[in-house]
Coordinates of C-alpha atoms in Angstrom, one line a residue:
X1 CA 29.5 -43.0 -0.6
X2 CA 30.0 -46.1 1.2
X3 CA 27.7 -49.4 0.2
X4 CA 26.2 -49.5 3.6
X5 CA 25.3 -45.6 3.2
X6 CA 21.2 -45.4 3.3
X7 CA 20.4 -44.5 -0.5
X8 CA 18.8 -40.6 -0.8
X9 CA 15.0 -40.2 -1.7
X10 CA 14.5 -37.4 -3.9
X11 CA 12.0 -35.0 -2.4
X12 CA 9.4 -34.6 -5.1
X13 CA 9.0 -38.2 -5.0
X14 CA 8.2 -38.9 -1.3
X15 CA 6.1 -35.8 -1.8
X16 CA 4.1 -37.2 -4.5
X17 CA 3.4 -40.8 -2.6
X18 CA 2.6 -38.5 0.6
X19 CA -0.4 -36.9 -1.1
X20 CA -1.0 -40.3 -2.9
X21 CA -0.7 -42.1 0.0
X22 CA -3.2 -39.4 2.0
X23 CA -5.7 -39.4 -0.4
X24 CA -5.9 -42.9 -1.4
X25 CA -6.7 -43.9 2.1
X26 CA -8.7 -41.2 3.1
X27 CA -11.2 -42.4 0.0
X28 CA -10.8 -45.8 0.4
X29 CA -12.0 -45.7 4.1
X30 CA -14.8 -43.2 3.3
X31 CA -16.7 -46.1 1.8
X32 CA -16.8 -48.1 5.4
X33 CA -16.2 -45.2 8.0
X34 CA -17.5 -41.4 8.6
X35 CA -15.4 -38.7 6.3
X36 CA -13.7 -37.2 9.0
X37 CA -12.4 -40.4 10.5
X38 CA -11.0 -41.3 7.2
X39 CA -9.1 -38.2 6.3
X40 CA -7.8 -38.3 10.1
X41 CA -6.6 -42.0 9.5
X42 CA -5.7 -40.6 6.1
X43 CA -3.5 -37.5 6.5
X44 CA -2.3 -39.3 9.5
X45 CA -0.8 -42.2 7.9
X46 CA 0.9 -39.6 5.4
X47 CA 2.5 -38.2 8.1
X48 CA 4.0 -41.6 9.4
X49 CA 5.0 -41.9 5.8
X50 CA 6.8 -38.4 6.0
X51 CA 8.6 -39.2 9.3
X52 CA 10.0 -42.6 8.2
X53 CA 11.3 -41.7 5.4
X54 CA 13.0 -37.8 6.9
X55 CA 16.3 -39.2 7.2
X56 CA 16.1 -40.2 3.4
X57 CA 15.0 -37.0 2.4
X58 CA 16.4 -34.5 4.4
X59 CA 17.6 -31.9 2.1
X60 CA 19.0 -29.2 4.3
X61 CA 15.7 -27.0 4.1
X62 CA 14.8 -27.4 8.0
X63 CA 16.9 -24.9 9.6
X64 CA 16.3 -22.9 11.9
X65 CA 17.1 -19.0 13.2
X66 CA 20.5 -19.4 13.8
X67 CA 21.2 -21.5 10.2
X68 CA 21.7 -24.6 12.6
X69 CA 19.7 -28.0 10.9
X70 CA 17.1 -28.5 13.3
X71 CA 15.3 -31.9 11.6
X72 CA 16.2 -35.2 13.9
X73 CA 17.4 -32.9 16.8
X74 CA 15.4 -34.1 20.1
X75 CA 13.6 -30.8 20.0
X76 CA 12.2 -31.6 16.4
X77 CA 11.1 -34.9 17.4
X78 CA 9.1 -33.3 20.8
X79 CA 7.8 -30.5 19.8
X80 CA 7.9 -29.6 15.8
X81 CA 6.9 -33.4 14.6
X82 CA 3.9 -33.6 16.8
X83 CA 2.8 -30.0 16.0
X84 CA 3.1 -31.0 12.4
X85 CA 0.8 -33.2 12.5
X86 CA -1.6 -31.3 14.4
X87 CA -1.8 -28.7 11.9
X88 CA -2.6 -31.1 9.1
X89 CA -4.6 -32.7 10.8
X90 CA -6.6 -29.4 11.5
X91 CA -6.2 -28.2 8.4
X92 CA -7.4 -31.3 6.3
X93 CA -10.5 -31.6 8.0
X94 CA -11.2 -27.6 7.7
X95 CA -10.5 -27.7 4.0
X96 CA -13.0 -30.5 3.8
X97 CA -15.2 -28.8 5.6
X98 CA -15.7 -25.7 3.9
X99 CA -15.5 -27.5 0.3
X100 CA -18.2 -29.6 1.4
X101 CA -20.3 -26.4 1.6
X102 CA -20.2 -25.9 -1.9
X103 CA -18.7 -29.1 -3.6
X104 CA -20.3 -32.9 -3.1
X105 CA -18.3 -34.6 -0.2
X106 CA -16.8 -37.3 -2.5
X107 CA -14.6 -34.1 -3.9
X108 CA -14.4 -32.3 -1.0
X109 CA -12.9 -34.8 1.4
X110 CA -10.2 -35.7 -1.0
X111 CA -9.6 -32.5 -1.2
X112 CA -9.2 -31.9 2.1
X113 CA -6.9 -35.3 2.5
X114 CA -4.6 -33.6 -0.2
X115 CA -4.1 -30.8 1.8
X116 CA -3.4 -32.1 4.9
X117 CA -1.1 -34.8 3.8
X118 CA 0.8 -32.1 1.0
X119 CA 0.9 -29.6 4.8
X120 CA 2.3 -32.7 6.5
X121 CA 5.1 -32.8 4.8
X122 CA 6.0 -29.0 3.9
X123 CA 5.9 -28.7 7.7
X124 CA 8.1 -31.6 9.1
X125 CA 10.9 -30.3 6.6
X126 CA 10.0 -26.9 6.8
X127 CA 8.7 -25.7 10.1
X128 CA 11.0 -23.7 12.5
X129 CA 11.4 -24.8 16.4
X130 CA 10.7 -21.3 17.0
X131 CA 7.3 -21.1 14.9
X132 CA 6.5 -24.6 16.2
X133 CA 6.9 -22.7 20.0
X134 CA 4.4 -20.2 18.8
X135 CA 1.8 -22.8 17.3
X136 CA 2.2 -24.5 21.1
X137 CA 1.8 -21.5 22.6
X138 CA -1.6 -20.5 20.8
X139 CA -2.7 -24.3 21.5
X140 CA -1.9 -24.1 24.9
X141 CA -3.6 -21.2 25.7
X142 CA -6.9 -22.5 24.1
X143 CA -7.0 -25.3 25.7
X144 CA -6.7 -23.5 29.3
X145 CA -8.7 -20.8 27.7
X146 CA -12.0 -23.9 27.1
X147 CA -10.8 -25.4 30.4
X148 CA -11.4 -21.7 32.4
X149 CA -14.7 -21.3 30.8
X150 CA -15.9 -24.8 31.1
X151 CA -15.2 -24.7 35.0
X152 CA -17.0 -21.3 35.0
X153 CA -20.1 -22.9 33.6
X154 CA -19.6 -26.2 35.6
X155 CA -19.5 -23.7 38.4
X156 CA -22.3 -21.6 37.7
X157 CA -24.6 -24.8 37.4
X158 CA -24.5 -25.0 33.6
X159 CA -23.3 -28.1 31.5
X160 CA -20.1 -26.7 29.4
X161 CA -20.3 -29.6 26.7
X162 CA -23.6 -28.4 26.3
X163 CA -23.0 -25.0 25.6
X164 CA -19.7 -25.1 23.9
X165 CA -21.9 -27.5 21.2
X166 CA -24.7 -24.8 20.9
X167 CA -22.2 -21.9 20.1
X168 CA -20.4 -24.2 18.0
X169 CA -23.0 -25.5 15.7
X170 CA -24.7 -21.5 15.6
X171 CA -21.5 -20.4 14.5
X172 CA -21.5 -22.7 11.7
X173 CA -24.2 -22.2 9.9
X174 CA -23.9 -20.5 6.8
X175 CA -25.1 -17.1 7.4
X176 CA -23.2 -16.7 11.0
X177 CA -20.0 -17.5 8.9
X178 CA -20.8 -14.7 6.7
X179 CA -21.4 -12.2 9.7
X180 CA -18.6 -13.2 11.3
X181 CA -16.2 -12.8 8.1
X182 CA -18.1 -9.2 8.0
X183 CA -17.2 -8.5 11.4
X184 CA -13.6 -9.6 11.4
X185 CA -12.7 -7.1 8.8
X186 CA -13.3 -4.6 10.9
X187 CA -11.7 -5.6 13.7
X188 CA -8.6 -6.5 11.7
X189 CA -8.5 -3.3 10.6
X190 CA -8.8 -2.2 14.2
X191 CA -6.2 -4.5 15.1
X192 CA -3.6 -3.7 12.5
X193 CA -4.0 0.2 13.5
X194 CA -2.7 -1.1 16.9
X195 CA -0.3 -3.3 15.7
X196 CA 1.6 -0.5 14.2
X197 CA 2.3 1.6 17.4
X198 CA 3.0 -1.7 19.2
X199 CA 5.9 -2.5 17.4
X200 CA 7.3 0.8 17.6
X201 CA 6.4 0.6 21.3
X202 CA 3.9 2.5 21.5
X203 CA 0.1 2.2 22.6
X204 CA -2.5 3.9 20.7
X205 CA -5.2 3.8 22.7
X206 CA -7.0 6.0 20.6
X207 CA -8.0 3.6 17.9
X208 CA -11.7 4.0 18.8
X209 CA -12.0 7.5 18.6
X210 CA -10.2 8.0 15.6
X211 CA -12.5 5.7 13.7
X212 CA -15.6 7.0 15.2
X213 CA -14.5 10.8 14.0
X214 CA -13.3 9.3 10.4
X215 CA -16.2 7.6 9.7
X216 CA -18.3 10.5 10.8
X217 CA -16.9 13.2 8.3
X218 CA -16.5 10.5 5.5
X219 CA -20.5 9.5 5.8
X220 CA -20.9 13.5 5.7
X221 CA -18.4 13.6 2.1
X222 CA -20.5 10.5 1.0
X223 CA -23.4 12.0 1.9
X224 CA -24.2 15.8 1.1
X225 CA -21.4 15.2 -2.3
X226 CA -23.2 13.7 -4.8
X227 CA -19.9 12.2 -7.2
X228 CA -19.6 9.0 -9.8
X229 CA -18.9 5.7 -8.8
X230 CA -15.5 5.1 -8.1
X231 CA -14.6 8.9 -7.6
X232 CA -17.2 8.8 -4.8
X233 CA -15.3 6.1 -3.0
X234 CA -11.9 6.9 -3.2
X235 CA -12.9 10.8 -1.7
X236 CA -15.3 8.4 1.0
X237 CA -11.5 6.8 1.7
X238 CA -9.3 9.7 1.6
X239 CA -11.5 11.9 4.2
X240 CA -11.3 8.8 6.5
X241 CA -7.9 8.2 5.9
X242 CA -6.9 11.9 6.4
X243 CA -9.1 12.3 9.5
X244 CA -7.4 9.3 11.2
X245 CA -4.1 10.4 10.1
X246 CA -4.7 13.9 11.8
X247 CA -6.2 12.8 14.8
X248 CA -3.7 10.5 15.7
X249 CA -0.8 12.7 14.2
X250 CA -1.9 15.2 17.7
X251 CA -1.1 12.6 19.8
X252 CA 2.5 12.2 18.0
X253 CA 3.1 15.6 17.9
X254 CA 2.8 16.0 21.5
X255 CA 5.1 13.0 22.2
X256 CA 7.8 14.3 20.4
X257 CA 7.7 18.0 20.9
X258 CA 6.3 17.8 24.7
X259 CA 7.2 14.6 26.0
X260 CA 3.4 13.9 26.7
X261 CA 2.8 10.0 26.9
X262 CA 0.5 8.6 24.0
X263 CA -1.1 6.5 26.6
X264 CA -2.5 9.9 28.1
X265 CA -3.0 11.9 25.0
X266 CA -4.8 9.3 22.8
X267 CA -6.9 8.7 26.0
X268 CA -8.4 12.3 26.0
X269 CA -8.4 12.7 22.2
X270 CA -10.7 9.5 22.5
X271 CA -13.0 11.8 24.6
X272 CA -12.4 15.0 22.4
X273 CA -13.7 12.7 19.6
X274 CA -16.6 11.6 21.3
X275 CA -18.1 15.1 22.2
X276 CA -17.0 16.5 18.4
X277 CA -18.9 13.5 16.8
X278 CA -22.1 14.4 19.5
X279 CA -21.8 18.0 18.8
X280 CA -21.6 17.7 15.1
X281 CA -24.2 14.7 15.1
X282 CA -27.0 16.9 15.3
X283 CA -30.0 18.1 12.3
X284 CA -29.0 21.5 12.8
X285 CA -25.0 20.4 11.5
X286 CA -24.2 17.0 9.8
X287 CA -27.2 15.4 10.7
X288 CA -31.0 14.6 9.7
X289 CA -33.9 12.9 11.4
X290 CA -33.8 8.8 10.1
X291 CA -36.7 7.7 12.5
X292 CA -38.4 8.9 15.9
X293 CA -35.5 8.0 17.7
X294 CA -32.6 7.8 15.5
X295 CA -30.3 10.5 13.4
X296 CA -27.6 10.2 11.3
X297 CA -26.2 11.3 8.0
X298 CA -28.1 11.5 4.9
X299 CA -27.9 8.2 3.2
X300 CA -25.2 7.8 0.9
X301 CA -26.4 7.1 -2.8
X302 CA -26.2 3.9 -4.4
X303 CA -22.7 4.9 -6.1
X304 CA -21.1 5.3 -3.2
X305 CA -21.6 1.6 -1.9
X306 CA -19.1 -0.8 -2.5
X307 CA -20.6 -4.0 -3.7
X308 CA -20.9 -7.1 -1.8
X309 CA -19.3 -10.5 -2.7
X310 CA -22.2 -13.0 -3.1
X311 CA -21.7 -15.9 0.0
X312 CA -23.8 -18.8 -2.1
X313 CA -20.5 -20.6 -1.8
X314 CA -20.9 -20.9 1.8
X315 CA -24.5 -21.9 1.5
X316 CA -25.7 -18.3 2.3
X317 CA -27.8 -15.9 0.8
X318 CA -26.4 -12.8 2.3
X319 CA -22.9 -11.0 0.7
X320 CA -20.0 -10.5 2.4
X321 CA -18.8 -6.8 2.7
X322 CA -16.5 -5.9 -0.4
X323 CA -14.6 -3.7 2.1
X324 CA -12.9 -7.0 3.0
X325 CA -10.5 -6.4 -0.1
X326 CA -9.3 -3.1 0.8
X327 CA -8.6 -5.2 4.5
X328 CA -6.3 -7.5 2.8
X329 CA -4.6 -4.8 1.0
X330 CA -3.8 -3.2 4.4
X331 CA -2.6 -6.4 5.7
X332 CA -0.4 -7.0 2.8
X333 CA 0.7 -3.3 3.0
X334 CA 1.6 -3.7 6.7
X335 CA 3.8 -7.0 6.2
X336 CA 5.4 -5.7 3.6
X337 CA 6.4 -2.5 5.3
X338 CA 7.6 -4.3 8.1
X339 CA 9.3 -7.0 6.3
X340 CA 10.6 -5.4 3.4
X341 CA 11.4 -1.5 3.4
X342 CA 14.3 0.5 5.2
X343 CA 11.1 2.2 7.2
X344 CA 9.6 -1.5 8.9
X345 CA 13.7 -2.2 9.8
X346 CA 14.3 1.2 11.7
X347 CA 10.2 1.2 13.0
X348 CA 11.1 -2.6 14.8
X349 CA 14.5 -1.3 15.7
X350 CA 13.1 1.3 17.3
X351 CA 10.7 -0.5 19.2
X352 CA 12.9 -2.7 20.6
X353 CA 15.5 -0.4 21.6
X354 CA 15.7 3.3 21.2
X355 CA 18.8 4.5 22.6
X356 CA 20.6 1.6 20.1
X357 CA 18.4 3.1 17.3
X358 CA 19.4 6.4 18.1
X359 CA 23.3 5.2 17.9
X360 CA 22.4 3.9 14.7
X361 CA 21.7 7.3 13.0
X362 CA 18.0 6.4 13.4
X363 CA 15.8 9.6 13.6
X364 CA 13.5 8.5 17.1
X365 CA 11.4 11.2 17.0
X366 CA 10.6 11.0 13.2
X367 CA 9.9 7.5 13.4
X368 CA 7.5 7.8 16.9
X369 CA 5.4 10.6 14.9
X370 CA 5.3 8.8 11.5
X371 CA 4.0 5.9 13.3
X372 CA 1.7 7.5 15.1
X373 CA 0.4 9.1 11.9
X374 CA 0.5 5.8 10.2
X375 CA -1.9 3.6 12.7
X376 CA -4.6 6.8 12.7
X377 CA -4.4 6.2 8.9
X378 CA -5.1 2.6 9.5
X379 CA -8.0 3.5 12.1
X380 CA -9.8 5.9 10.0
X381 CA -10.7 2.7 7.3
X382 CA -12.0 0.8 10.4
X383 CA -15.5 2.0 10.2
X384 CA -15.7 1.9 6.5
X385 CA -16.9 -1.8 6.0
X386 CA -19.6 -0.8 8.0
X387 CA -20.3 2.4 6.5
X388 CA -20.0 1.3 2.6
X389 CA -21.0 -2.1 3.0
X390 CA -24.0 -2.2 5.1
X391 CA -25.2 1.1 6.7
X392 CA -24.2 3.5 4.1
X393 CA -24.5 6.1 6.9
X394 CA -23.3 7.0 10.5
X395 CA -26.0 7.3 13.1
X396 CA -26.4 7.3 16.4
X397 CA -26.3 2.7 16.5
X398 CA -23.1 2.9 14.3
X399 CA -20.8 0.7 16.0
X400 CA -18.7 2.0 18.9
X401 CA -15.7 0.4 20.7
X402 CA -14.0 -1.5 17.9
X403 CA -10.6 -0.1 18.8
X404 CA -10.7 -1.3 22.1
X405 CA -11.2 -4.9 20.6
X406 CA -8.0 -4.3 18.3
X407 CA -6.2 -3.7 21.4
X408 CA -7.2 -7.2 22.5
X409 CA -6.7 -8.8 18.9
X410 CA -3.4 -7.0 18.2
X411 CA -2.0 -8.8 21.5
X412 CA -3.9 -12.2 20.5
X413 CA -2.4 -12.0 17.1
X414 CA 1.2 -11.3 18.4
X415 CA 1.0 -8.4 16.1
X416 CA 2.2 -10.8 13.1
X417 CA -0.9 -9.4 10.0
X418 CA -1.2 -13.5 9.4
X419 CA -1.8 -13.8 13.5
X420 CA -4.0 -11.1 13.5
X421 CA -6.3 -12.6 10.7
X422 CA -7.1 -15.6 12.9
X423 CA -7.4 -13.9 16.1
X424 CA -10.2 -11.7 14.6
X425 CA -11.9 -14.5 13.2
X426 CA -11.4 -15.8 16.6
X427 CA -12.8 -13.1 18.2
X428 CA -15.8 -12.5 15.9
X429 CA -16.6 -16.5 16.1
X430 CA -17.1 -15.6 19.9
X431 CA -19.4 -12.9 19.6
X432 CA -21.5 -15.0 16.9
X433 CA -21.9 -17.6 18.3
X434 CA -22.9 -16.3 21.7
X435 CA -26.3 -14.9 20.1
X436 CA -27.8 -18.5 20.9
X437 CA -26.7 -18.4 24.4
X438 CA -30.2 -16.4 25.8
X439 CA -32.6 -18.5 23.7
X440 CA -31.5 -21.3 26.2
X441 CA -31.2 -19.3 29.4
X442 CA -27.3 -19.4 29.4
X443 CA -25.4 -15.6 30.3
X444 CA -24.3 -14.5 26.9
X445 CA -21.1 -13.2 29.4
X446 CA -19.5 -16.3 28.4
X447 CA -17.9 -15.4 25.7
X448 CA -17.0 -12.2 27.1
X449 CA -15.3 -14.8 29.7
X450 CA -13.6 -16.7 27.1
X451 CA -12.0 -13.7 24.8
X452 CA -11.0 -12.5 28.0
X453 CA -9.2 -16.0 29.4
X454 CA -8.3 -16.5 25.7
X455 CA -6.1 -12.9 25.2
X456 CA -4.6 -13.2 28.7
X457 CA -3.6 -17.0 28.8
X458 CA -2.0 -16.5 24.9
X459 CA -0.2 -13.5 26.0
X460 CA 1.5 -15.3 29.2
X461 CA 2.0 -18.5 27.8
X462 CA 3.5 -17.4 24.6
X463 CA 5.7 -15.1 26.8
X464 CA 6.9 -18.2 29.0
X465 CA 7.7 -20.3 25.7
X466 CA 9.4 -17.4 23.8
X467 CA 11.6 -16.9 26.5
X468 CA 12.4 -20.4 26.6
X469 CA 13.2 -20.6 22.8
X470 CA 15.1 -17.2 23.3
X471 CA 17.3 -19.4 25.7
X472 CA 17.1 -22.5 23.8
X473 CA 18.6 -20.8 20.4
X474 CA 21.3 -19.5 23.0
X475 CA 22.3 -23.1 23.5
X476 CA 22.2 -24.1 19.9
X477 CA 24.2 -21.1 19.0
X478 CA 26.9 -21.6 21.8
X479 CA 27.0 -25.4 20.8
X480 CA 27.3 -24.5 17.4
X481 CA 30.4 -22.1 17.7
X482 CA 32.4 -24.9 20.2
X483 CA 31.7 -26.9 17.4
X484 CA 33.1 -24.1 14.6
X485 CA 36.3 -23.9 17.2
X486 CA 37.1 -27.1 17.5
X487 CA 36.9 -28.5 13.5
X488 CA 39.2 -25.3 13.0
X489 CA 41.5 -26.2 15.3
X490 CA 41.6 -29.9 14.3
X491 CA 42.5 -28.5 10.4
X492 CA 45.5 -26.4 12.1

């Protein structure tokens, strides 16, 4: 090492005077300014701290697909820097938030400045080009998402600010957040169900009728069976599970053996589903009479329900559904099938390419049933936060459509079970929040609008940028071997 070399920073320490030097700030300049502008200043000026001191501290951990080091590159610097900030930005001033719900702001916002300036820096060492594309993407498409809505309401004589500030401050309120956490399981259920066949390349379109006929049978189990806690909900599970699993397993029985497209086949289950569930929705089958104008299955006893999980740290008195644990299980499940057994490898090989699957001693026609089979297991557990958290029974206003809202939250979520988690919170955010809209004469169609702008603009945008980065990591690649060539034949 020559004298002039700049001297190395260990890591730990320029991470330790990052979070010092985000929080510090940030509580300093709460005493003069309003929180949020202090933890902005705050996590901000930990990020300047981060970046002037990289080239110190660069420790070979920012690489990216291809193993090339992507930190200081022009690309970094564009596009992964200011994302970085962004996001810890975002994040410090959401962690503040929701700590502030149930802690006193002088601990929340600290809080909240520690993990935006500790994010900071993980993510300027850490963060991919190609994740950083994807984060771009998803901003991108927001912001055209707001702008197409907001010219929609300009146009319809209705001021956007307005509105967007009405659904915004509805949504937040403590027992909206609970409803929409509530609702978000299910459709991230929903969404994971799809998620399966899409990366096999298939498209289950028979999400909703799978459910519907699941969570039909399994109120009837829970129901007319009268079984101890615990016992009572793992049989409520199975049926729905098994029913799922069957329904969909038609569908991939008739691709493989017949040819018949999925698209076609899960289309007309849906409506075979539909008049089984009417047919056996009746008080001389499955059902009894609830009120003048309602039926359903008998009420499932008490030890059937799965309890709630008290909300009083949001500032709520309602419970979110319990259910919500068995969603994160399935999440967990599905990443770790995709990401870490032989089955996830040949299920993504096979999507992407068949006939090279095929070569590959890959079994298609196993792995297009199986995962057919698979995402109608998924889709029978979507109606069961419902069923065991709230409703405790199926009648004739238990939810309907919720697979066609995967469909939309599988392709907002890029299919990734961390993606999916955000687009459902997205999506259920949407639906909350537009209950305010009537109360002040404003078309509750505008959400509608912007889930619809919102799916379409993040699939096309993220499409544009991917194949971009596809083409990018191309160049790095090719640079990289020229490179490789020439230093080898320098040493001959």
């Amino acid at each position: 090492m020559t004298e002039n070399a700049p001297r190395t920073l260990a890591a730990p320490v320029v991470f330790g005077l990052t979070l010092a030097l985000g929080v510090v700030t940030t509580v300093v300049l709460d005493l003069a300014l309003l929180w949020w502008a202090a933890l902005l200043i705050g996590v901000g000026l930990a990020f300047v701290l981060v970046a002037a001191t990289a080239a110190r501290t660069r420790d070979g951990s920012s690489l990216g697909a291809t193993g090339a080091q992507e930190e200081g590159t022009p690309l970094h610097k564009v596009l992964v820097a200011p994302m970085t900030l962004v996001l810890a930005l975002v994040t410090g001033l959401a962690t503040a938030w929701i700590l502030d719900l149930q802690l006193i702001a002088e601990v929340a916002v600290p809080l909240g400045a520690l993990i935006g300036a500790g994010l900071a820096f993980v993510l300027f060492h850490r963060l991919s080009a190609m994740l950083a594309l994807s984060f771009a993407a998803v901003l991108a498409a927001g912001v055209l998402a707001v702008g197409v809505t907001g010219a929609v309401l300009q146009l319809s004589g209705i001021a956007p600010m307005e509105t967007f500030g009405r659904m915004l401050e509805f949504g937040s309120r403590p027992d909206s957040m609970v409803q929409i956490i509530n609702t978000s399981t299910t459709y991230y259920l929903a969404a994971v169900a799809v998620a399966i066949g899409f990366k096999m390349g298939l498209f289950n379109i028979g999400v909703d009728g799978q459910y519907r006929l699941a969570a039909l049978l399994a109120a009837s189990v829970g129901g007319y069976l009268m079984l101890p806690p615990v016992i009572s909900q793992i049989v409520i599970i199975a049926t729905a599970v098994a029913v799922g699993g069957v329904w969909a397993g038609i569908a991939g029985y008739l691709k493989v053996a017949r040819g018949v497209s999925e698209v076609i086949s899960t289309i007309m289950l849906n409506s075979i589903a539909t008049g089984i569930t009417a047919y056996l929705l009746s008080t001389d089958r499955l059902a009894v009479e609830l009120s003048t104008n309602n039926i359903g299955t008998p009420p499932m006893p008490e030890s059937s329900w799965v309890p709630g999980i008290p909300a009083g740290f949001l500032g709520s008195d309602n419970e979110i559904w319990g259910m919500i644990v068995l969603a994160a299980v399935v999440g967990f499940m599905y990443w770790a099938m995709l990401n870490r057994t032989r089955f996830g490898f040949e299920l993504r090989a096979t999507g992407q390419s068949k006939t090279a699957a095929e070569a590959s001693g890959v079994d298609v026609k196993k792995m297009v049933f199986l995962s057919m089979l698979f995402s109608g297991m998924i889709a029978g557990l979507v109606g069961l936060p419902q069923l065991l958290g709230h409703s405790h029974q199926y009648a004739l206003d238990f939810p309907a459509g919720i697979g066609f809202i995967g469909i939309a939250i599988a392709l907002l979520g890029r299919n990734h079970p961390v993606g999916i988690v955000f687009a459902a919170l997205l999506w259920s955010f949407l639906d909350q929040s537009a209950g305010i809209l009537p109360f002040d004469d404003t078309p509750q169609e505008i959400a509608v609008i912007a889930q619809a702008t919102i799916v379409l603009t993040v699939v096309v945008v993220y499409e544009v940028v991917h194949r971009w980065g596809r083409g990018y990591q191309q160049q790095q690649i090719g640079k990289q071997l020229g490179r490789t060539v020439e230093s080898s034949g320098e040493a001959k």
